[in-house]
Amino acid sequence: MHNIVMTLSQRLIVGYVFVGVCILGGMFSTRFRCSVLLMFPSILGSHGRAYLMLFVLFGLYQGPISNIPRNIQNVAYSMGCNMDLQIQHSKVMWRVVMDPFVQVVQEIVDDTGELQSEAKNITRNFQSIRDEVMGRYGYTNFEQDLVTTGNSTQEVFAAKTMMRCDYVVEQGIERCRDWFDVKWQECMNTIAVPLINHLLCLPMKFEILCDVMKVMTPWCRDEIPVEGNFGQTFDKLNLSIDKLGAEFTTNVILQKVEQQSVFGLSMLQEDFSTELSKTFEEKKAVVDQLLELVHVLLSFAVIAVFVSAFGYARQYCQDIRFDNIYITTYFRQIDARRRKAGKRYILPLKKAEQKHFIHPWSFSIHPTELKLVVVGLLQVLSLTLFTCVLLAVDWILYHIFDIIRRHSFTEYTFSSHHHIDIDVGGESILANILRKTIGAFNTSSSVDMQSSNQHCLPQPHALTWEEYMWSIVPLLIMALMCCLQVYSNRLRRVIAAFYFPKREKRRILFLYNLQIQKRMMFVNIQRRKLMTAQRSQMSIFSVLIVQIKRLGLKWCCVCGERQRRGQGMDCPGPGCGVVYCPQCWRDLDQFCYACAPCRQHDPLDSGNDTDVYYVD
């Protein structure tokens, strides 16, 4: 009862109740005590074989039934491990390919601040050039209004250049005149004598000489030309500087794509081996529940044995024909007393009667008992074939998986080397920008990986000799029990007779009197059987009987004993062909009733309602 789930208090209560029932039954019921002893021969019968059959199934579960899924699970784990290994290798290869690119982008992201600083510095330095080109100075305001009427930067800058040149000449003439005026005043102040100072300072009045600077205007137009594409170049450069001065930002966005599941498993969400192990555990839980049911059946098998034994005792006491086919000692004593008294006696039995009685002390198996032995052996044989198939499948799978393990070893070698070096010289602004951008491609990496699938190889498990023995030995015991069942069934009557001796005497008297009546009507009974059998044989098996007779195979039609050549007695009637053994021929008064005309049936037939019978 240890296989049944109960608490300690419940076990104690059940134990006390069981012991109490056994004590009360043993004290007040003879049938109960008889049933307890009858359990032991019942264990050697069909109920014991049923218990052993459950035990064999339990051993098969512990052996090949558990080992086959375990080996298959091991191979499945190996497949999952190899798949994970391939995924890891693919990740490494992808990382080798993508890491340099990600590193370049990350370098640019990290240098965003410096690039913005360089861009602002370029914009700040170019502002002086822009002010110089676009500035409105070096000429009069009136001329400034004239310059704004230009159509393009080229025309405006050319006009500004000419006006600045004219303005410089005018300013030079103006300063020259101012210088002459200053020198005239200084001269007049130095020479205080009137009239003389005018004469001596007269050269300071030659302001007209300053107009000689106007000759510079044609020189400016000829010697300070503006290039024809200056305006277009400046506009493009100005636009580029404006765009360069805009805010520079970089972001790295990695997008993860969810792939479809493989074999119903999400490979990116859960490890393959873990999911596979979970599936096998669910299947194993179902099998474990069935195993618990087998445990419960084994626990309650003793109740089935007791019910069977109690049923035998009840039938023994109620039905006088039940299992009453034994030639016991008391049977022999009755026959001996009748022989001494000169009355009709039975022993020795005739050949036709021997198949209806069992000698308890004989080691030979009676034909009635042989049927049970054959049925039991067929059950054992079918279970043996099932066991052999399971053991063979387990052995074949083990060797297949072992071949896979020994010939599936693989070594992986992955090597990758790359080096990029871009050197940008110079200290210019453009060189600095190129160093910040193109220089980010200066990467190098080296990968040298070696691995193997040694840890992924399947490790099949072979059954031990003990597990083979646990599967085979119970089958041998079951085969032995099929033979022992014959003698254990005989023992049941002995046990019942010990507890119910008066009932046993009445049963034997009934059997003896019934057989006396049949002996008195032996000829009539055999005559009716032969007539009925002969008609059925001639109508159904006539052709088969002719072929058997040609082979020389003959059996007595009364007792069924095989007759060798020259031993059997052939019916002298024409076309009959029935064979008798010498004893049966004498018992029938040397008359063949198989070919005799059909007569009125006798009032005493074979006694189907009063015949005794054998039970398992």
Coordinates of C-alpha atoms in Angstrom, one line a residue:
M1 CA 0.0 0.0 0.0
H2 CA 3.1 2.3 0.0
N3 CA 2.3 3.2 -3.6
I4 CA -1.0 4.7 -2.7
V5 CA -0.9 8.4 -1.7
M6 CA -2.1 8.7 1.9
T7 CA -1.1 10.5 5.0
L8 CA 0.4 8.7 8.0
S9 CA -2.8 8.8 10.0
Q10 CA -4.8 7.4 7.0
R11 CA -2.3 4.6 6.6
L12 CA -2.6 3.7 10.3
I13 CA -6.4 3.7 10.1
V14 CA -6.4 1.5 7.0
G15 CA -3.9 -0.8 8.6
Y16 CA -5.9 -1.2 11.8
V17 CA -9.1 -1.8 9.8
F18 CA -7.4 -4.4 7.6
V19 CA -6.0 -6.3 10.6
G20 CA -9.4 -6.1 12.4
V21 CA -11.2 -7.5 9.4
C22 CA -8.7 -10.4 9.2
I23 CA -9.1 -11.2 12.9
L24 CA -12.9 -11.1 12.8
G25 CA -13.0 -13.1 9.6
G26 CA -10.6 -15.7 11.0
M27 CA -12.5 -16.0 14.2
F28 CA -16.0 -16.4 13.0
S29 CA -15.8 -17.6 9.4
T30 CA -14.4 -20.9 8.2
R31 CA -14.9 -19.8 4.6
F32 CA -12.8 -16.8 5.3
R33 CA -9.9 -18.9 6.7
C34 CA -10.2 -21.2 3.7
S35 CA -10.1 -18.3 1.3
V36 CA -6.9 -17.0 2.9
L37 CA -5.2 -20.3 2.2
L38 CA -6.7 -20.5 -1.2
M39 CA -4.9 -17.3 -2.1
F40 CA -1.6 -19.1 -2.3
P41 CA -2.5 -21.5 -5.0
S42 CA -4.4 -18.7 -6.8
I43 CA -1.1 -16.7 -6.9
L44 CA 0.4 -19.5 -8.9
G45 CA -2.6 -19.3 -11.3
S46 CA -3.9 -16.7 -13.7
H47 CA -4.1 -14.0 -11.1
G48 CA -0.4 -14.5 -10.3
R49 CA 0.4 -14.3 -14.0
A50 CA -1.6 -11.1 -14.3
Y51 CA 0.4 -9.6 -11.4
L52 CA 3.6 -10.7 -13.1
M53 CA 2.3 -9.2 -16.3
L54 CA 1.9 -5.9 -14.7
F55 CA 5.4 -6.3 -13.1
V56 CA 6.8 -7.1 -16.6
L57 CA 5.2 -4.0 -17.9
F58 CA 6.7 -2.0 -15.1
G59 CA 10.1 -3.5 -15.8
L60 CA 9.7 -2.7 -19.5
Y61 CA 8.9 0.9 -18.6
Q62 CA 12.0 1.1 -16.4
G63 CA 14.0 -0.6 -19.2
P64 CA 13.5 -0.2 -22.9
I65 CA 10.3 2.0 -22.8
S66 CA 12.2 4.6 -20.8
N67 CA 15.5 4.1 -22.5
I68 CA 14.3 4.5 -26.0
P69 CA 12.8 8.0 -25.4
R70 CA 15.8 8.9 -23.3
N71 CA 18.1 8.0 -26.3
I72 CA 15.8 9.8 -28.7
Q73 CA 15.8 12.8 -26.4
N74 CA 19.6 12.7 -26.2
V75 CA 19.8 12.8 -30.0
A76 CA 17.2 15.6 -30.1
Y77 CA 19.3 17.5 -27.6
S78 CA 22.3 16.9 -29.8
M79 CA 20.5 18.3 -32.8
G80 CA 19.5 21.3 -30.8
C81 CA 23.0 21.8 -29.5
N82 CA 24.4 21.6 -33.1
M83 CA 21.7 24.1 -34.2
D84 CA 22.7 26.5 -31.3
L85 CA 26.4 26.0 -32.3
Q86 CA 25.6 27.0 -35.9
I87 CA 23.7 30.0 -34.7
Q88 CA 26.6 31.0 -32.5
H89 CA 29.0 30.7 -35.4
S90 CA 26.7 32.7 -37.6
K91 CA 26.6 35.4 -34.9
V92 CA 30.4 35.5 -34.8
M93 CA 30.6 35.8 -38.6
W94 CA 28.0 38.5 -38.6
R95 CA 29.7 40.3 -35.9
V96 CA 33.0 40.2 -37.8
V97 CA 31.2 41.7 -40.8
M98 CA 29.2 44.3 -39.0
D99 CA 31.5 45.4 -36.2
P100 CA 33.8 47.5 -38.4
F101 CA 30.9 49.3 -39.9
V102 CA 29.3 49.9 -36.6
Q103 CA 32.7 51.1 -35.3
V104 CA 33.0 53.6 -38.1
V105 CA 29.5 55.0 -37.5
Q106 CA 30.2 55.1 -33.8
E107 CA 33.5 57.0 -34.4
I108 CA 31.6 59.6 -36.4
V109 CA 29.0 59.8 -33.7
D110 CA 31.7 60.3 -31.1
D111 CA 33.3 63.0 -33.2
T112 CA 30.1 64.9 -33.7
G113 CA 31.2 67.7 -31.3
E114 CA 34.6 68.1 -32.9
L115 CA 33.0 68.2 -36.4
Q116 CA 30.6 70.9 -35.2
S117 CA 33.5 72.9 -33.7
E118 CA 35.5 72.6 -37.0
A119 CA 32.4 73.7 -38.9
K120 CA 31.9 76.8 -36.7
N121 CA 35.6 77.7 -36.9
I122 CA 35.4 77.5 -40.7
T123 CA 32.3 79.7 -40.7
R124 CA 33.9 82.2 -38.3
N125 CA 37.1 82.4 -40.4
F126 CA 35.1 82.8 -43.6
Q127 CA 33.1 85.7 -42.1
S128 CA 36.0 88.1 -42.7
I129 CA 36.1 87.2 -46.3
R130 CA 32.3 87.5 -46.6
D131 CA 32.5 91.0 -44.9
E132 CA 35.3 92.0 -47.3
V133 CA 33.4 91.0 -50.4
M134 CA 29.9 92.0 -49.2
G135 CA 30.9 95.0 -47.1
R136 CA 29.8 98.5 -48.2
Y137 CA 32.8 100.8 -47.4
G138 CA 35.5 102.6 -49.4
Y139 CA 33.1 104.8 -51.4
T140 CA 30.5 107.5 -50.8
N141 CA 26.9 106.9 -49.9
F142 CA 25.7 108.2 -53.2
E143 CA 27.8 105.6 -55.0
Q144 CA 26.6 103.0 -52.6
D145 CA 23.0 103.4 -53.9
L146 CA 24.4 102.9 -57.4
V147 CA 26.1 99.7 -56.5
T148 CA 22.9 98.1 -55.2
T149 CA 21.5 98.2 -58.7
G150 CA 23.9 95.3 -59.7
N151 CA 22.4 92.1 -61.0
S152 CA 24.9 89.6 -59.7
T153 CA 27.7 89.2 -57.2
Q154 CA 30.3 89.5 -60.0
E155 CA 28.9 92.9 -61.2
V156 CA 28.4 94.2 -57.7
F157 CA 32.0 93.3 -56.6
A158 CA 33.5 94.7 -59.8
A159 CA 31.6 98.0 -59.3
K160 CA 32.6 98.2 -55.7
T161 CA 36.3 97.6 -56.6
M162 CA 36.2 100.4 -59.2
M163 CA 34.5 102.8 -56.8
R164 CA 36.9 102.0 -54.1
C165 CA 39.8 102.8 -56.5
D166 CA 38.2 106.1 -57.4
Y167 CA 37.5 106.8 -53.8
V168 CA 41.1 106.2 -52.9
V169 CA 42.3 108.6 -55.6
E170 CA 39.9 111.2 -54.5
Q171 CA 41.0 110.8 -50.9
G172 CA 44.6 111.1 -52.0
I173 CA 43.9 114.3 -53.9
E174 CA 42.0 115.7 -50.9
R175 CA 44.8 114.8 -48.5
C176 CA 47.4 116.3 -50.9
R177 CA 45.5 119.6 -50.9
D178 CA 45.2 119.6 -47.2
W179 CA 48.9 119.0 -46.9
F180 CA 49.6 122.0 -49.2
D181 CA 47.3 124.1 -47.1
V182 CA 49.0 123.1 -43.9
K183 CA 52.4 123.8 -45.3
W184 CA 51.3 127.2 -46.6
Q185 CA 50.1 128.2 -43.1
E186 CA 53.3 126.9 -41.5
C187 CA 55.4 128.8 -44.1
M188 CA 53.4 132.0 -43.5
N189 CA 53.9 131.6 -39.8
T190 CA 57.5 131.0 -40.1
I191 CA 58.2 134.0 -42.4
A192 CA 56.7 136.9 -40.7
V193 CA 57.8 139.6 -43.2
P194 CA 54.9 140.5 -45.3
L195 CA 55.2 140.2 -49.0
I196 CA 58.3 138.3 -48.7
N197 CA 56.5 135.4 -47.1
H198 CA 54.0 135.4 -49.9
L199 CA 56.8 135.2 -52.4
L200 CA 58.7 132.5 -50.6
C201 CA 55.6 130.4 -49.7
L202 CA 54.1 130.6 -53.2
P203 CA 55.1 127.0 -54.0
M204 CA 52.8 125.8 -51.3
K205 CA 49.9 127.0 -53.4
F206 CA 50.6 124.5 -56.2
E207 CA 47.6 122.4 -55.2
I208 CA 47.0 121.7 -58.8
L209 CA 49.8 119.2 -58.7
C210 CA 47.6 116.9 -56.6
D211 CA 45.3 116.3 -59.6
V212 CA 48.2 114.3 -61.1
M213 CA 46.9 111.4 -58.9
K214 CA 43.8 111.1 -61.2
V215 CA 46.0 109.2 -63.6
M216 CA 45.6 106.2 -61.2
T217 CA 41.9 105.7 -62.2
P218 CA 42.8 104.2 -65.6
W219 CA 45.5 102.2 -63.9
C220 CA 43.0 100.7 -61.5
R221 CA 40.8 99.7 -64.3
D222 CA 43.7 98.0 -66.1
E223 CA 45.8 96.7 -63.3
I224 CA 43.2 95.5 -60.7
P225 CA 40.9 93.3 -62.8
V226 CA 38.2 91.1 -61.2
E227 CA 38.2 87.4 -62.4
G228 CA 35.2 86.5 -64.5
N229 CA 34.1 83.6 -62.3
F230 CA 34.8 85.3 -59.0
G231 CA 31.2 86.0 -58.2
Q232 CA 29.9 82.5 -59.1
T233 CA 32.7 80.9 -57.0
F234 CA 32.0 83.2 -54.1
D235 CA 28.3 82.4 -54.2
K236 CA 28.9 78.6 -54.2
L237 CA 31.5 78.9 -51.4
N238 CA 29.2 81.1 -49.4
L239 CA 26.4 78.6 -49.8
S240 CA 28.6 75.7 -48.8
I241 CA 29.9 77.6 -45.7
D242 CA 26.3 78.3 -44.7
K243 CA 25.4 74.6 -45.0
L244 CA 28.5 73.6 -43.2
G245 CA 27.6 75.9 -40.4
A246 CA 24.3 74.2 -39.9
E247 CA 24.0 71.7 -36.9
F248 CA 25.7 68.4 -37.6
T249 CA 24.1 65.4 -35.9
T250 CA 24.6 61.6 -36.2
N251 CA 22.5 58.7 -34.8
V252 CA 22.9 54.9 -34.9
I253 CA 19.7 53.0 -35.2
L254 CA 19.8 49.2 -35.1
Q255 CA 16.6 47.4 -36.2
K256 CA 16.0 43.9 -34.9
V257 CA 13.8 41.8 -37.2
E258 CA 11.8 39.0 -35.6
Q259 CA 12.1 35.8 -37.5
Q260 CA 9.5 33.1 -37.9
S261 CA 9.6 30.2 -35.5
V262 CA 11.3 27.0 -36.4
F263 CA 9.5 23.7 -35.5
G264 CA 7.0 25.8 -33.6
L265 CA 9.7 27.2 -31.3
S266 CA 10.7 30.9 -31.2
M267 CA 14.4 30.7 -31.8
L268 CA 15.0 34.3 -30.8
Q269 CA 12.9 34.2 -27.6
E270 CA 13.8 30.8 -26.1
D271 CA 16.6 28.4 -26.4
F272 CA 15.9 25.4 -28.5
S273 CA 17.3 22.9 -26.1
T274 CA 15.3 24.4 -23.2
E275 CA 12.1 24.2 -25.2
L276 CA 12.9 20.6 -26.3
S277 CA 13.5 19.6 -22.7
K278 CA 10.2 21.1 -21.7
T279 CA 8.4 19.1 -24.3
F280 CA 9.9 15.8 -23.2
E281 CA 9.2 16.6 -19.6
E282 CA 5.5 17.1 -20.5
K283 CA 5.4 13.7 -22.3
K284 CA 7.2 12.1 -19.4
A285 CA 4.7 13.4 -16.9
V286 CA 1.9 11.7 -18.8
V287 CA 3.8 8.4 -18.8
D288 CA 4.5 8.8 -15.0
Q289 CA 0.8 9.1 -14.4
L290 CA 0.2 5.8 -16.2
L291 CA 3.0 4.3 -14.1
E292 CA 1.3 5.5 -10.9
L293 CA -1.9 3.8 -12.1
V294 CA 0.1 0.5 -12.6
H295 CA 1.4 0.9 -9.0
V296 CA -2.1 1.3 -7.7
L297 CA -3.2 -1.9 -9.7
L298 CA -0.3 -3.7 -8.2
S299 CA -1.3 -2.6 -4.7
F300 CA -4.9 -3.8 -5.2
A301 CA -3.9 -7.1 -6.8
V302 CA -4.1 -8.9 -3.5
I303 CA -7.8 -7.9 -3.3
A304 CA -8.5 -9.5 -6.6
V305 CA -6.7 -12.7 -5.5
F306 CA -8.7 -12.8 -2.3
V307 CA -12.0 -12.3 -4.2
S308 CA -11.1 -15.1 -6.5
A309 CA -10.2 -17.4 -3.6
F310 CA -13.4 -16.5 -1.8
G311 CA -15.4 -17.1 -4.9
Y312 CA -13.9 -20.6 -5.2
A313 CA -14.8 -21.4 -1.6
R314 CA -18.3 -20.2 -2.1
Q315 CA -18.8 -22.2 -5.3
Y316 CA -17.3 -25.3 -3.7
C317 CA -19.9 -25.1 -0.9
Q318 CA -22.9 -24.2 -3.1
D319 CA -22.4 -26.1 -6.4
I320 CA -21.8 -29.9 -6.0
R321 CA -20.7 -30.1 -9.7
F322 CA -18.1 -27.3 -9.3
D323 CA -14.5 -28.6 -9.8
N324 CA -15.6 -32.2 -9.0
I325 CA -13.6 -34.4 -11.4
Y326 CA -10.9 -35.8 -9.2
I327 CA -10.2 -39.5 -8.4
T328 CA -9.5 -39.0 -4.7
T329 CA -8.6 -41.4 -2.0
Y330 CA -12.1 -41.5 -0.7
F331 CA -13.3 -42.2 -4.2
R332 CA -10.9 -45.2 -4.4
Q333 CA -12.1 -46.4 -0.9
I334 CA -15.7 -46.4 -2.1
D335 CA -14.9 -48.3 -5.2
A336 CA -12.8 -50.9 -3.2
R337 CA -15.7 -51.5 -0.8
R338 CA -18.1 -52.0 -3.6
R339 CA -15.7 -54.4 -5.3
K340 CA -15.4 -56.5 -2.1
A341 CA -19.1 -56.5 -1.8
G342 CA -19.5 -57.8 -5.3
K343 CA -21.3 -54.7 -6.5
R344 CA -20.7 -52.8 -9.7
Y345 CA -17.5 -50.8 -9.5
I346 CA -15.8 -48.2 -11.7
L347 CA -12.0 -48.5 -11.4
P348 CA -10.1 -48.9 -13.5
L349 CA -11.7 -46.4 -15.8
K350 CA -12.3 -47.1 -19.4
K351 CA -10.3 -45.2 -22.0
A352 CA -13.4 -43.2 -23.0
E353 CA -13.9 -42.2 -19.4
Q354 CA -10.3 -41.2 -18.6
K355 CA -10.5 -37.9 -20.3
H356 CA -13.3 -36.8 -17.9
F357 CA -11.3 -37.5 -14.6
I358 CA -8.1 -36.2 -13.1
H359 CA -5.8 -38.2 -10.8
P360 CA -4.6 -35.6 -8.3
W361 CA -1.3 -37.4 -7.5
S362 CA -0.3 -37.9 -11.1
F363 CA 2.4 -35.7 -12.5
S364 CA 1.0 -36.0 -16.0
I365 CA -1.1 -33.1 -17.3
H366 CA -4.7 -33.9 -18.1
P367 CA -6.1 -32.8 -21.5
T368 CA -8.5 -30.5 -19.7
E369 CA -5.7 -28.9 -17.8
L370 CA -3.6 -28.8 -21.0
K371 CA -6.0 -26.3 -22.5
L372 CA -5.3 -23.9 -19.7
V373 CA -1.6 -24.5 -20.0
V374 CA -1.7 -23.8 -23.8
V375 CA -3.7 -20.6 -23.3
G376 CA -1.3 -19.4 -20.6
L377 CA 1.7 -20.1 -22.7
L378 CA 0.2 -18.3 -25.6
Q379 CA -0.3 -15.2 -23.4
V380 CA 3.3 -15.5 -22.2
L381 CA 4.5 -16.0 -25.8
S382 CA 2.7 -12.9 -27.0
L383 CA 4.1 -10.8 -24.1
T384 CA 7.6 -12.3 -24.8
L385 CA 7.3 -11.3 -28.5
F386 CA 6.4 -7.8 -27.4
T387 CA 9.3 -7.7 -24.9
C388 CA 11.7 -9.0 -27.5
V389 CA 10.5 -6.4 -30.0
L390 CA 11.1 -3.6 -27.5
L391 CA 14.5 -4.9 -26.5
A392 CA 15.5 -5.3 -30.2
V393 CA 14.3 -1.8 -31.0
D394 CA 16.3 -0.4 -28.1
W395 CA 19.4 -2.3 -29.1
I396 CA 19.2 -1.2 -32.7
L397 CA 18.6 2.4 -31.8
Y398 CA 21.5 2.3 -29.3
H399 CA 23.9 1.1 -32.0
I400 CA 22.6 3.6 -34.6
F401 CA 23.1 6.4 -32.1
D402 CA 26.5 5.1 -31.1
I403 CA 27.5 5.1 -34.8
I404 CA 26.3 8.7 -35.1
R405 CA 28.3 9.6 -32.0
R406 CA 31.5 8.0 -33.3
H407 CA 31.2 9.4 -36.8
S408 CA 29.7 12.9 -36.4
F409 CA 32.6 14.7 -34.7
T410 CA 33.3 18.0 -36.5
E411 CA 35.9 20.7 -35.8
Y412 CA 35.2 24.3 -36.9
T413 CA 38.0 26.8 -37.7
F414 CA 37.1 30.4 -38.4
S415 CA 39.8 33.0 -39.1
S416 CA 39.4 36.6 -40.2
H417 CA 41.9 39.5 -40.4
H418 CA 41.5 42.9 -41.9
H419 CA 43.3 46.3 -41.5
I420 CA 42.4 49.6 -43.0
D421 CA 44.7 52.7 -42.7
I422 CA 43.8 56.0 -44.5
D423 CA 46.3 58.8 -43.8
V424 CA 45.1 62.3 -44.5
G425 CA 48.0 64.8 -44.4
G426 CA 47.9 68.6 -44.1
E427 CA 46.7 71.1 -41.5
S428 CA 44.0 72.8 -43.5
I429 CA 40.4 72.9 -42.6
L430 CA 39.5 70.4 -45.3
A431 CA 42.2 68.1 -44.1
N432 CA 40.8 68.2 -40.6
I433 CA 37.3 67.4 -41.8
L434 CA 38.6 64.5 -43.9
R435 CA 40.5 63.1 -40.9
K436 CA 37.4 63.2 -38.8
T437 CA 35.2 61.4 -41.4
I438 CA 37.4 59.3 -43.7
G439 CA 39.8 58.6 -40.8
A440 CA 37.0 56.8 -39.0
F441 CA 37.4 54.0 -41.5
N442 CA 40.8 53.2 -40.0
T443 CA 39.9 49.9 -38.3
S444 CA 41.5 46.6 -37.8
S445 CA 40.3 43.3 -36.4
S446 CA 41.6 39.8 -36.1
V447 CA 39.4 36.7 -35.3
D448 CA 40.9 33.2 -35.0
M449 CA 38.3 30.8 -33.5
Q450 CA 38.4 27.1 -33.2
S451 CA 35.6 24.9 -31.8
S452 CA 34.1 21.5 -32.2
N453 CA 30.8 19.8 -31.6
Q454 CA 32.2 17.4 -29.0
H455 CA 29.8 18.5 -26.3
C456 CA 26.9 18.2 -28.8
L457 CA 27.5 14.6 -29.7
P458 CA 24.8 12.2 -28.5
Q459 CA 25.6 9.9 -25.6
P460 CA 23.3 6.9 -26.0
H461 CA 22.6 4.8 -23.0
A462 CA 22.6 1.0 -23.2
L463 CA 20.5 -1.3 -21.0
T464 CA 22.5 -3.1 -18.4
W465 CA 22.3 -6.9 -17.8
E466 CA 20.2 -6.3 -14.7
E467 CA 17.6 -4.4 -16.8
Y468 CA 17.6 -7.3 -19.3
M469 CA 17.1 -9.7 -16.5
W470 CA 14.3 -7.7 -15.0
S471 CA 12.5 -8.0 -18.3
I472 CA 13.2 -11.6 -19.1
V473 CA 13.2 -13.4 -15.7
P474 CA 9.5 -12.6 -15.0
L475 CA 8.6 -14.0 -18.4
L476 CA 10.4 -17.3 -17.5
I477 CA 8.6 -17.3 -14.1
M478 CA 5.3 -16.8 -15.9
A479 CA 6.0 -19.7 -18.3
L480 CA 6.9 -21.9 -15.2
M481 CA 3.7 -20.8 -13.5
C482 CA 1.6 -21.9 -16.5
C483 CA 2.9 -25.4 -15.8
L484 CA 2.6 -25.1 -12.0
Q485 CA -1.0 -23.8 -12.4
V486 CA -2.0 -27.4 -13.1
Y487 CA -0.9 -28.6 -9.7
S488 CA -1.9 -25.4 -7.8
N489 CA -5.4 -25.9 -9.1
R490 CA -5.5 -29.4 -7.7
L491 CA -4.3 -28.0 -4.4
R492 CA -7.3 -25.8 -4.1
R493 CA -9.6 -28.8 -3.8
V494 CA -7.4 -30.2 -1.1
I495 CA -7.5 -27.0 0.9
A496 CA -11.3 -26.7 0.6
A497 CA -11.7 -30.4 1.5
F498 CA -9.7 -29.8 4.7
Y499 CA -12.0 -27.0 5.8
F500 CA -15.2 -28.7 4.6
P501 CA -14.8 -32.5 5.0
K502 CA -18.5 -33.3 5.1
R503 CA -19.1 -31.3 1.9
E504 CA -16.2 -33.2 0.3
K505 CA -17.7 -36.5 1.1
R506 CA -21.0 -35.6 -0.4
R507 CA -19.3 -34.3 -3.5
I508 CA -17.4 -37.5 -4.0
L509 CA -20.5 -39.6 -3.4
F510 CA -22.3 -37.6 -6.0
L511 CA -19.5 -38.0 -8.5
Y512 CA -19.3 -41.8 -7.9
N513 CA -23.0 -42.3 -8.2
L514 CA -23.1 -40.2 -11.4
Q515 CA -20.3 -42.2 -12.9
I516 CA -22.0 -45.5 -12.0
Q517 CA -25.1 -44.4 -13.9
K518 CA -23.0 -43.4 -16.9
R519 CA -21.2 -46.7 -16.7
M520 CA -24.5 -48.5 -16.8
M521 CA -25.5 -46.5 -19.9
F522 CA -22.0 -46.5 -21.4
V523 CA -23.0 -48.4 -24.6
N524 CA -26.0 -46.3 -25.2
I525 CA -24.1 -43.1 -24.6
Q526 CA -21.3 -44.1 -26.9
R527 CA -23.7 -45.3 -29.6
R528 CA -25.5 -41.9 -29.7
K529 CA -22.2 -40.0 -29.8
L530 CA -20.9 -42.2 -32.6
M531 CA -24.0 -41.8 -34.7
T532 CA -24.0 -38.0 -34.3
A533 CA -20.3 -37.7 -35.0
Q534 CA -20.4 -40.0 -38.0
R535 CA -23.2 -38.0 -39.7
S536 CA -21.4 -34.7 -39.1
Q537 CA -18.1 -36.1 -40.4
M538 CA -19.6 -37.6 -43.5
S539 CA -21.3 -34.3 -44.4
I540 CA -18.4 -31.9 -43.6
F541 CA -15.0 -33.6 -43.4
S542 CA -15.5 -36.7 -45.6
V543 CA -12.9 -35.6 -48.1
L544 CA -10.4 -34.7 -45.4
I545 CA -10.9 -38.0 -43.6
V546 CA -10.2 -39.9 -46.8
Q547 CA -6.9 -38.0 -47.3
I548 CA -5.9 -38.7 -43.6
K549 CA -6.6 -42.3 -44.0
R550 CA -4.4 -42.5 -47.0
L551 CA -1.5 -41.2 -44.9
G552 CA -2.0 -44.0 -42.5
L553 CA -3.1 -41.8 -39.5
K554 CA -5.9 -43.4 -37.5
W555 CA -7.5 -42.5 -34.2
C556 CA -10.0 -44.4 -32.1
C557 CA -13.4 -42.9 -32.5
V558 CA -14.4 -43.5 -28.9
C559 CA -11.4 -42.6 -26.7
G560 CA -9.4 -40.6 -29.4
E561 CA -6.2 -42.6 -28.9
R562 CA -4.0 -42.8 -32.0
Q563 CA -3.7 -46.3 -33.4
R564 CA -0.6 -47.5 -35.0
R565 CA -0.5 -49.8 -38.0
G566 CA -2.0 -53.1 -37.3
Q567 CA -3.2 -52.1 -33.8
G568 CA -6.6 -50.5 -34.4
M569 CA -9.8 -52.4 -35.3
D570 CA -11.5 -51.3 -38.6
C571 CA -15.2 -51.6 -38.8
P572 CA -16.1 -54.6 -41.0
G573 CA -19.1 -52.7 -42.4
P574 CA -18.9 -51.7 -46.0
G575 CA -18.0 -48.0 -46.6
C576 CA -17.8 -47.2 -42.8
G577 CA -14.0 -46.9 -42.2
V578 CA -14.3 -46.2 -38.5
V579 CA -11.4 -47.3 -36.3
Y580 CA -11.6 -48.6 -32.7
C581 CA -8.9 -49.5 -30.2
P582 CA -9.1 -53.1 -28.9
Q583 CA -10.5 -52.1 -25.5
C584 CA -13.2 -49.8 -26.9
W585 CA -14.1 -52.5 -29.4
R586 CA -14.6 -55.0 -26.6
D587 CA -16.6 -52.5 -24.5
L588 CA -19.0 -51.9 -27.4
D589 CA -19.5 -55.7 -27.7
Q590 CA -17.6 -55.7 -31.0
F591 CA -20.5 -53.8 -32.7
C592 CA -20.0 -50.6 -34.8
Y593 CA -22.7 -48.1 -33.9
A594 CA -21.3 -45.5 -36.3
C595 CA -22.8 -47.4 -39.3
A596 CA -25.8 -48.8 -37.4
P597 CA -29.3 -47.4 -38.3
C598 CA -30.5 -44.5 -36.2
R599 CA -32.7 -45.6 -33.3
Q600 CA -34.9 -43.9 -30.8
H601 CA -32.9 -41.9 -28.2
D602 CA -32.5 -43.4 -24.8
P603 CA -34.0 -41.6 -21.9
L604 CA -30.6 -41.2 -20.2
D605 CA -28.4 -39.0 -22.3
S606 CA -24.9 -37.8 -21.6
G607 CA -26.3 -35.8 -18.6
N608 CA -25.4 -32.3 -19.6
D609 CA -27.3 -30.9 -16.6
T610 CA -25.6 -33.1 -14.1
D611 CA -22.0 -33.4 -15.6
V612 CA -19.2 -32.2 -13.4
Y613 CA -16.8 -29.7 -14.8
Y614 CA -13.3 -28.3 -14.3
V615 CA -12.5 -24.6 -13.6
D616 CA -9.5 -22.4 -13.8

